[in-house]
Amino acid sequence: MYAYIKGTLEEIQQGKIVIDNNGIGYNILVPARVTSSLPAAGKQVKVYTYLHVKEDVFALFGFLAKDDLTVFRLLLGVNGVGPKGALAVLSAMTTDELRFAVLAGDSKAIAKSPGIGAKMAQRIILELQDKLNLTDVLGEKEDIGVPLPETGNKTARDEAVQALVALGYSSSEALSVVSKVEITADTDVEAILKAALKQMAFM
């Protein structure tokens, strides 16, 4: 019903904002981490929205980026995940962090979300692993003309991820940092590891 709402930001609360649009105040539920990225009250803001209607429930959920809304919708498609659960996941982690966790099979990272247990985290991975991919994470780099990491040398990349996990990093952290390394068909595991560890040193 509503693709987005644009107006004056009237109130900012933990997990909720109020936007005035033509004299109508919209209560919009947002991920908790979004509040730190909002402008000051009285400024203009645009949020992409999802309207949830069920029996006597009528609620608006809002996101600052279309990608966040897209991933929110994907989470709603997971059996057993409702709007509050999906919002909890996106409050605990960014969409990119969720992608890395899903692709790396890192259920522990997802289970840290409030109300999301180990079994539900595993179900999210199972149902979303074919719907999320690294090109979505790296799409912003592509848009600004930065070459994407070459994934043709998949074996070396995977071995580098496994090596980082063996060093104590989580699967999602390892996959995240390795995805930022420029990899060609001639790049070996050692070179990938050196580049990845160098990046981690500055994180």
mmCIF file of C-alpha atoms in Angstrom, residues 24 33-34 59 66 71 75 92 95-97 104 117 129 132 142 167 171 180-181 185 195:
data_model
loop_
_atom_site.group_PDB
_atom_site.id
_atom_site.type_symbol
_atom_site.label_atom_id
_atom_site.label_comp_id
_atom_site.label_asym_id
_atom_site.label_seq_id
_atom_site.Cartn_x
_atom_site.Cartn_y
_atom_site.Cartn_z
ATOM 1 C CA ILE A 24 -0.757 13.111 9.405
ATOM 2 C CA ARG A 33 20.166 0.375 15.035
ATOM 3 C CA VAL A 34 18.460 2.760 12.571
ATOM 4 C CA ALA A 59 1.506 -1.716 11.785
ATOM 5 C CA LYS A 66 15.388 -0.409 -0.127
ATOM 6 C CA VAL A 71 15.740 -8.499 3.156
ATOM 7 C CA LEU A 75 12.844 -12.911 6.389
ATOM 8 C CA ALA A 92 20.938 -6.976 15.762
ATOM 9 C CA THR A 95 21.648 -6.770 5.965
ATOM 10 C CA ASP A 96 25.213 -7.396 4.783
ATOM 11 C CA GLU A 97 26.102 -9.074 8.091
ATOM 12 C CA ALA A 104 28.730 -18.920 5.851
ATOM 13 C CA GLY A 117 16.828 -19.275 18.925
ATOM 14 C CA GLN A 129 20.833 -19.461 1.420
ATOM 15 C CA LEU A 132 21.008 -14.171 -0.784
ATOM 16 C CA GLU A 142 30.237 -2.141 -8.632
ATOM 17 C CA LEU A 167 42.446 -18.996 13.547
ATOM 18 C CA SER A 171 32.553 -18.000 9.525
ATOM 19 C CA LYS A 180 36.791 -7.772 -0.042
ATOM 20 C CA VAL A 181 40.095 -9.186 -1.307
ATOM 21 C CA ALA A 185 42.830 -17.063 -11.112
ATOM 22 C CA ALA A 195 45.465 -9.471 2.425
#
